[in-house]
Amino acid sequence: MKTKLLLIGLLSLGFATMQAQAGATVYAKNSDISDNLDLRAVASIFGESANLQDFERRLNEPKYQISNLDLNDDNQVDYLRVIESVENRTHVIIIQAVLDRDVYQDVATIDLERDSFNKVHIQVVGNDFIYGQNYIYEPVYTVTPVIYTSFWVTNYRPYYSSWRWNYYPTYYTAWRPYPIYRYRSNINISINVNNHYNYVNTRRSSAAVVIYNSNRSYGYERRNPNNGFSQRNSNVNNRYELDQRRVASRETNRRNNTYSSTNRVTDRTATTNRDYSQNRTSPSRENNTTVRPTTRDYSQNRSSSTGTSVDRTYTSRDYNSRNTTQRTESTRDYTPNRTSSTVVTPTQRTETTRDYSQNRGNTSRDNSSQRTESTRGNSENRTSSARQSSPQSSNDQRSNSVSRSNSSSRENSSSERSSNRRS
């Protein structure tokens, strides 16, 4: 019993190890740090917020789970705080991940600028270290966001979050990060599809660049200097190009898989057709050669003799007792006889029909002649017998009359004699 339990435990441990290795391999190949925060979702909830405090609440709400970042590797999603810097008509909103005590890492910025026509331009810019250079989205909202009205007012005070390490709001509860595929499926629900999110690679406001550089935080960059986007992903400049390459590789893999599957199916079909075609031609030849000589023999036997059933019995016995090799040899022997059988059979049929017609004509003629002769003989016999019977009947009558006269004369003489005696 102990041996069985030990064996089961070893098998389960090995199976778990294989699954862990497979999962690690999948996520290492298909995931990146930038996959854990979708900037389109950030732009979407920004347009739905009433102010920056509400925006920070939506970023960290466990119900929405907009973020999946875990930059400090504590197996908990990092809290994202919001700070703002203002200069004239330009507002720069910085989103920072709280990694440790007084350690923050900039994740993205939102640049807001109002021109002389009071038109607001907005750009959501990803951090270069996480997303690569110039990874920028410009959201186009179908409805003007309410949050715009809170920025350009008199006596405006920039928003600066008061939350820090181990000091979070009551609504926030840390959760474990999800696998990338699950996060992507979840975040798509949080993106407002009525809006448009246009990708651009140029920053509109030069003032916003200056403001950001003076308020920048890069705690994660200092801890991991060799883990930048360019080191993680070669031959691409930012996250957008990475997505494009992923899509192209997926399309290539799908086409290759489709092409390989079609080639496999084609090869299988071609092989099957070749084998079946060869097998079909060979049995057809065997069947034709086995059947046609038999029909030739049967036609000859029908026209020549009545021993057809005997020949059929011998043929079926011979074919049942033969092997496959003998069938092949019989096909070789019988194949030249196909044309002869097909040629001979009609001539034999016509000859037999001719013989039958001649026989029928001869028999009919013989029968008619025999009938006429018999009728003639019968009539002659009848006349001869009638002729022979007529003199015989006359002679009989004559003899009868003579005998009758003789008897009468004798009776008269006897009567006279008796009368004389009496007298």
XYZ file of C-alpha atoms in Angstrom:
423
model
C 0.000 0.000 0.000
C 2.824 2.383 0.866
C 4.508 1.591 -2.436
C 1.343 2.457 -4.355
C 0.944 5.748 -2.490
C 4.580 6.646 -3.136
C 4.218 5.832 -6.819
C 1.050 7.944 -7.112
C 2.759 10.840 -5.382
C 5.766 10.681 -7.715
C 3.515 10.578 -10.784
C 1.463 13.569 -9.620
C 4.631 15.523 -8.820
C 6.081 14.815 -12.252
C 2.818 15.783 -13.967
C 2.663 19.057 -11.993
C 6.279 19.815 -12.896
C 5.582 19.232 -16.595
C 2.556 21.539 -16.476
C 4.553 24.256 -14.702
C 7.336 24.026 -17.255
C 4.853 24.152 -20.136
C 3.068 27.166 -18.637
C 6.340 28.987 -18.007
C 7.409 28.366 -21.569
C 4.158 29.731 -22.992
C 4.139 32.887 -20.926
C 7.841 33.603 -21.467
C 7.385 33.476 -25.225
C 4.073 35.292 -25.551
C 4.033 37.946 -22.817
C 5.703 41.269 -22.093
C 5.541 43.767 -19.232
C 3.611 46.151 -21.438
C 0.846 43.557 -21.833
C -0.240 44.147 -18.220
C -1.717 47.611 -18.726
C -3.709 48.485 -21.823
C -3.505 52.225 -22.498
C -6.758 52.137 -24.478
C -8.536 51.028 -21.309
C -6.828 53.884 -19.434
C -8.081 56.387 -22.029
C -11.563 54.849 -21.900
C -12.037 55.177 -18.123
C -10.470 58.649 -18.195
C -13.281 59.841 -20.459
C -15.865 58.344 -18.078
C -14.446 59.856 -14.861
C -15.777 62.967 -13.147
C -12.373 64.166 -11.923
C -8.845 62.886 -11.277
C -9.772 61.431 -7.894
C -12.510 59.422 -9.541
C -10.050 58.452 -12.263
C -7.563 57.100 -9.680
C -10.363 55.159 -8.031
C -11.332 53.542 -11.331
C -7.707 52.626 -12.038
C -7.431 50.641 -8.780
C -10.982 49.363 -8.414
C -10.873 45.571 -7.886
C -14.213 45.370 -9.708
C -12.710 46.691 -12.962
C -9.130 45.371 -12.631
C -7.771 47.766 -15.235
C -4.170 47.048 -14.229
C -2.306 43.756 -14.040
C 1.151 45.185 -13.299
C 3.401 43.581 -10.726
C 6.713 45.398 -11.130
C 8.074 44.606 -7.653
C 7.362 40.855 -8.027
C 5.454 40.482 -4.751
C 2.695 38.473 -6.494
C 0.237 41.353 -6.003
C -0.957 43.930 -8.489
C 0.732 47.283 -7.835
C -1.322 50.249 -6.688
C -1.393 53.070 -9.300
C -1.414 56.599 -7.967
C -2.133 59.793 -9.969
C -0.242 63.089 -9.754
C -0.634 66.188 -11.897
C 1.583 69.037 -13.084
C 0.153 72.182 -14.707
C 1.705 74.954 -16.731
C -0.508 77.536 -18.386
C -2.948 75.608 -20.577
C -1.048 72.305 -20.441
C -1.887 69.561 -17.929
C 0.334 66.528 -17.526
C -1.258 63.662 -15.562
C 1.295 61.039 -14.462
C 0.293 57.482 -13.531
C 2.814 55.908 -11.116
C 3.099 52.382 -9.722
C 3.840 52.199 -5.989
C 6.674 49.653 -5.641
C 8.059 50.268 -2.167
C 8.420 52.941 0.446
C 9.138 56.147 -1.483
C 9.810 54.115 -4.635
C 7.614 54.845 -7.655
C 7.731 54.023 -11.326
C 6.047 56.078 -14.040
C 3.809 53.908 -16.188
C 2.056 56.365 -18.503
C 1.132 60.014 -18.830
C -1.938 61.851 -20.123
C -1.208 65.115 -21.900
C -4.050 67.650 -22.004
C -3.683 70.929 -23.852
C -6.240 73.526 -24.906
C -5.518 75.639 -27.947
C -6.596 79.201 -28.739
C -9.896 77.901 -30.111
C -10.633 76.205 -26.765
C -10.263 72.783 -28.374
C -8.765 70.156 -26.071
C -6.116 67.813 -27.400
C -5.450 64.642 -25.459
C -2.725 62.013 -25.771
C -2.070 58.921 -23.659
C 1.693 58.277 -23.746
C 3.322 55.067 -22.565
C 6.568 55.089 -20.596
C 9.606 54.514 -22.817
C 11.136 51.895 -20.530
C 7.939 49.818 -20.425
C 6.282 50.488 -23.803
C 9.145 51.688 -25.979
C 9.584 55.019 -27.699
C 6.625 57.076 -28.896
C 3.863 54.642 -28.002
C 0.960 57.107 -28.064
C -2.852 56.871 -28.372
C -5.176 59.751 -29.149
C -8.712 58.952 -27.985
C -11.649 60.466 -29.831
C -14.685 60.500 -27.550
C -18.179 60.415 -28.963
C -19.342 62.548 -26.029
C -17.223 65.325 -24.503
C -15.928 63.998 -21.160
C -17.180 65.685 -18.007
C -13.649 65.678 -16.598
C -12.634 68.440 -19.052
C -14.721 71.002 -17.180
C -12.712 70.492 -13.992
C -9.343 71.527 -15.427
C -9.653 75.079 -16.749
C -11.252 76.874 -13.877
C -10.078 79.755 -11.745
C -7.993 78.913 -8.693
C -7.407 75.388 -9.982
C -5.213 73.231 -7.737
C -3.334 70.302 -9.387
C -4.253 66.893 -8.092
C -1.619 65.005 -6.087
C -2.463 61.581 -4.665
C -1.958 61.119 -0.943
C -1.756 57.328 -1.117
C 1.586 55.580 -0.725
C 3.207 52.293 0.249
C 1.032 50.356 2.763
C -1.341 53.287 2.945
C -4.187 52.708 0.557
C -7.849 53.694 0.325
C -10.472 51.446 1.898
C -11.990 50.382 -1.428
C -8.662 48.971 -2.615
C -7.804 45.320 -2.095
C -4.736 43.866 -3.745
C -5.274 40.840 -6.016
C -2.965 38.417 -7.651
C -2.049 39.095 -11.281
C -3.808 37.013 -13.871
C -2.269 35.224 -16.842
C -1.916 37.491 -19.845
C -4.562 35.747 -21.949
C -7.115 36.118 -19.149
C -6.222 39.759 -18.583
C -6.666 40.511 -22.289
C -10.099 38.918 -22.372
C -11.097 40.823 -19.216
C -9.787 44.217 -20.310
C -11.648 44.125 -23.611
C -14.887 44.416 -21.631
C -13.679 47.625 -19.966
C -12.887 49.407 -23.246
C -15.705 51.601 -24.545
C -16.106 50.534 -28.148
C -18.064 53.679 -29.046
C -14.880 55.709 -28.804
C -11.954 55.639 -31.225
C -8.334 55.171 -30.176
C -5.919 56.341 -32.852
C -2.285 55.335 -32.623
C 0.292 58.082 -33.358
C 4.076 58.254 -32.911
C 4.497 61.986 -32.428
C 3.931 63.962 -29.274
C 1.878 67.076 -29.859
C 2.869 69.297 -26.946
C 6.512 70.183 -26.426
C 5.536 71.863 -23.172
C 4.182 68.560 -21.885
C 7.578 66.931 -22.506
C 9.344 69.570 -20.441
C 6.813 69.306 -17.605
C 7.112 65.534 -17.488
C 10.910 65.480 -17.409
C 10.893 67.713 -14.339
C 8.502 65.393 -12.406
C 9.708 62.011 -13.532
C 10.030 58.906 -11.276
C 11.932 55.792 -12.376
C 12.386 53.448 -9.425
C 11.886 50.293 -11.521
C 14.400 51.480 -14.116
C 17.088 51.895 -11.475
C 16.454 48.399 -10.128
C 16.343 46.730 -13.549
C 18.527 48.757 -15.912
C 18.883 45.854 -18.389
C 15.170 45.113 -18.634
C 14.110 47.959 -20.900
C 11.800 47.499 -23.878
C 14.675 47.547 -26.369
C 16.453 44.806 -24.392
C 13.300 42.715 -24.047
C 12.265 43.023 -27.693
C 14.785 43.380 -30.465
C 14.051 44.732 -33.960
C 10.978 46.696 -32.772
C 10.774 50.231 -31.363
C 7.638 50.080 -29.245
C 4.635 48.055 -28.215
C 2.660 48.877 -31.361
C 5.320 47.368 -33.617
C 5.473 44.381 -31.294
C 1.726 43.861 -31.741
C 2.098 44.145 -35.499
C 4.848 41.557 -35.513
C 2.759 39.266 -33.352
C -0.169 39.560 -35.728
C 2.098 38.889 -38.715
C 3.654 35.862 -37.022
C 0.207 34.532 -36.131
C -0.958 34.956 -39.699
C 2.194 33.259 -40.972
C 1.807 30.381 -38.542
C -1.846 30.014 -39.434
C -1.066 30.013 -43.137
C 1.741 27.525 -42.641
C -0.504 25.310 -40.576
C -3.261 25.584 -43.163
C -0.805 24.916 -45.980
C 0.736 21.966 -44.174
C -2.679 20.545 -43.331
C -3.834 20.937 -46.934
C -0.624 19.339 -48.165
C -1.139 16.458 -45.776
C -4.692 16.025 -46.923
C -3.580 16.293 -50.565
C -0.808 13.775 -50.052
C -3.163 11.415 -48.305
C -5.755 11.837 -51.019
C -3.196 11.379 -53.774
C -1.763 8.290 -52.107
C -5.206 6.892 -51.522
C -6.264 7.608 -55.093
C -3.139 6.019 -56.456
C -3.542 2.902 -54.396
C -7.249 2.672 -55.054
C -6.848 3.379 -58.743
C -4.243 0.656 -59.041
C -6.326 -1.715 -56.990
C -9.429 -0.835 -58.955
C -7.812 -1.404 -62.310
C -6.266 -4.695 -61.339
C -9.408 -6.290 -59.852
C -11.456 -4.967 -62.719
C -9.088 -6.650 -65.100
C -9.243 -9.819 -63.056
C -12.993 -9.720 -62.889
C -13.307 -8.952 -66.574
C -10.929 -11.692 -67.521
C -12.547 -14.171 -65.209
C -16.032 -13.327 -66.398
C -15.542 -12.894 -70.123
C -13.846 -16.212 -70.868
C -16.554 -17.867 -68.811
C -19.215 -16.211 -70.924
C -17.280 -17.260 -74.023
C -17.187 -20.844 -72.820
C -20.852 -20.669 -71.899
C -21.816 -19.327 -75.319
C -19.771 -22.026 -77.012
C -21.229 -24.663 -74.754
C -24.739 -23.379 -75.355
C -24.323 -23.450 -79.132
C -22.395 -26.723 -79.222
C -23.656 -28.961 -76.462
C -26.005 -29.211 -73.511
C -23.277 -29.745 -70.952
C -23.270 -26.150 -69.747
C -24.013 -26.895 -66.098
C -21.077 -29.297 -65.888
C -18.712 -26.733 -67.329
C -19.992 -24.081 -64.915
C -19.455 -26.377 -61.986
C -15.894 -27.143 -63.014
C -15.199 -23.431 -63.621
C -16.509 -22.367 -60.204
C -14.589 -25.156 -58.490
C -11.401 -24.206 -60.291
C -11.775 -20.522 -59.421
C -12.631 -21.191 -55.801
C -9.584 -23.394 -55.371
C -7.141 -20.983 -57.030
C -4.901 -18.553 -55.128
C -4.422 -14.830 -55.694
C -1.250 -15.481 -57.677
C -3.085 -17.892 -59.920
C -5.782 -15.253 -60.409
C -3.149 -12.838 -61.606
C -1.765 -15.441 -63.986
C -5.262 -16.191 -65.185
C -5.756 -12.533 -65.885
C -2.632 -12.557 -67.996
C -3.788 -15.637 -69.856
C -7.358 -14.501 -70.306
C -6.758 -10.889 -71.265
C -6.024 -11.672 -74.945
C -9.299 -13.573 -75.132
C -11.447 -10.525 -74.394
C -11.666 -9.302 -77.925
C -12.035 -12.812 -79.306
C -14.867 -13.494 -76.880
C -16.623 -10.321 -77.772
C -16.133 -11.028 -81.492
C -16.956 -14.724 -81.459
C -20.092 -14.539 -79.406
C -22.180 -12.492 -81.860
C -21.190 -14.718 -84.805
C -22.110 -17.810 -82.866
C -25.387 -16.258 -81.891
C -26.205 -15.393 -85.492
C -25.194 -18.871 -86.674
C -27.344 -20.480 -84.053
C -30.225 -18.272 -84.993
C -29.678 -19.175 -88.614
C -29.589 -22.874 -87.776
C -32.663 -22.498 -85.690
C -34.483 -20.694 -88.469
C -33.402 -23.301 -90.998
C -34.372 -26.084 -88.677
C -37.638 -24.396 -88.013
C -38.260 -24.044 -91.775
C -37.210 -27.633 -92.481
C -39.241 -29.009 -89.678
C -42.250 -26.996 -90.735
C -41.814 -28.138 -94.316
C -41.311 -31.783 -93.273
C -44.254 -31.607 -90.985
C -46.439 -30.064 -93.683
C -45.316 -32.671 -96.246
C -45.837 -35.448 -93.752
C -49.204 -34.044 -92.918
C -50.215 -33.828 -96.605
C -48.874 -37.313 -97.307
C -50.606 -38.707 -94.296
C -53.851 -37.053 -95.301
C -53.415 -38.371 -98.820
C -52.647 -41.876 -97.538
C -55.550 -41.793 -95.212
C -57.880 -40.667 -97.952
C -56.541 -43.355 -100.304
C -56.886 -45.999 -97.650
C -60.374 -44.825 -96.953
C -61.336 -44.988 -100.666
C -59.622 -48.324 -101.197
C -61.217 -49.773 -98.140
C -64.545 -48.404 -99.289
C -63.998 -49.886 -102.733
C -62.895 -53.199 -101.274
C -65.785 -53.272 -98.861
C -68.410 -52.529 -101.562
C -67.794 -55.694 -103.756
C -67.480 -57.767 -100.676
C -70.835 -56.519 -99.481
C -72.403 -57.203 -102.920
C -70.927 -60.696 -102.973
C -72.223 -61.298 -99.534
C -75.584 -60.144 -100.572
C -75.464 -62.393 -103.580
C -74.348 -65.338 -101.527
C -77.030 -64.644 -99.024
C -79.682 -64.449 -101.720
C -78.389 -67.715 -103.285
C -78.386 -69.425 -99.946
C -81.784 -68.116 -99.217
C -83.120 -69.385 -102.590
C -81.440 -72.726 -102.052
C -82.926 -73.080 -98.660
C -86.371 -72.172 -99.930
C -86.100 -74.642 -102.761
C -84.962 -77.297 -100.335
C -87.824 -76.570 -98.082
C -90.266 -76.819 -101.000
C -88.814 -80.082 -102.131
C -89.005 -81.491 -98.633
C -92.591 -80.361 -98.314
C -93.498 -82.019 -101.603
C -91.801 -85.171 -100.538
C -93.714 -85.255 -97.320
C -97.018 -84.691 -99.112
C -96.321 -87.479 -101.520
C -95.581 -89.833 -98.726
C -98.787 -89.039 -97.027
C -100.770 -89.646 -100.077
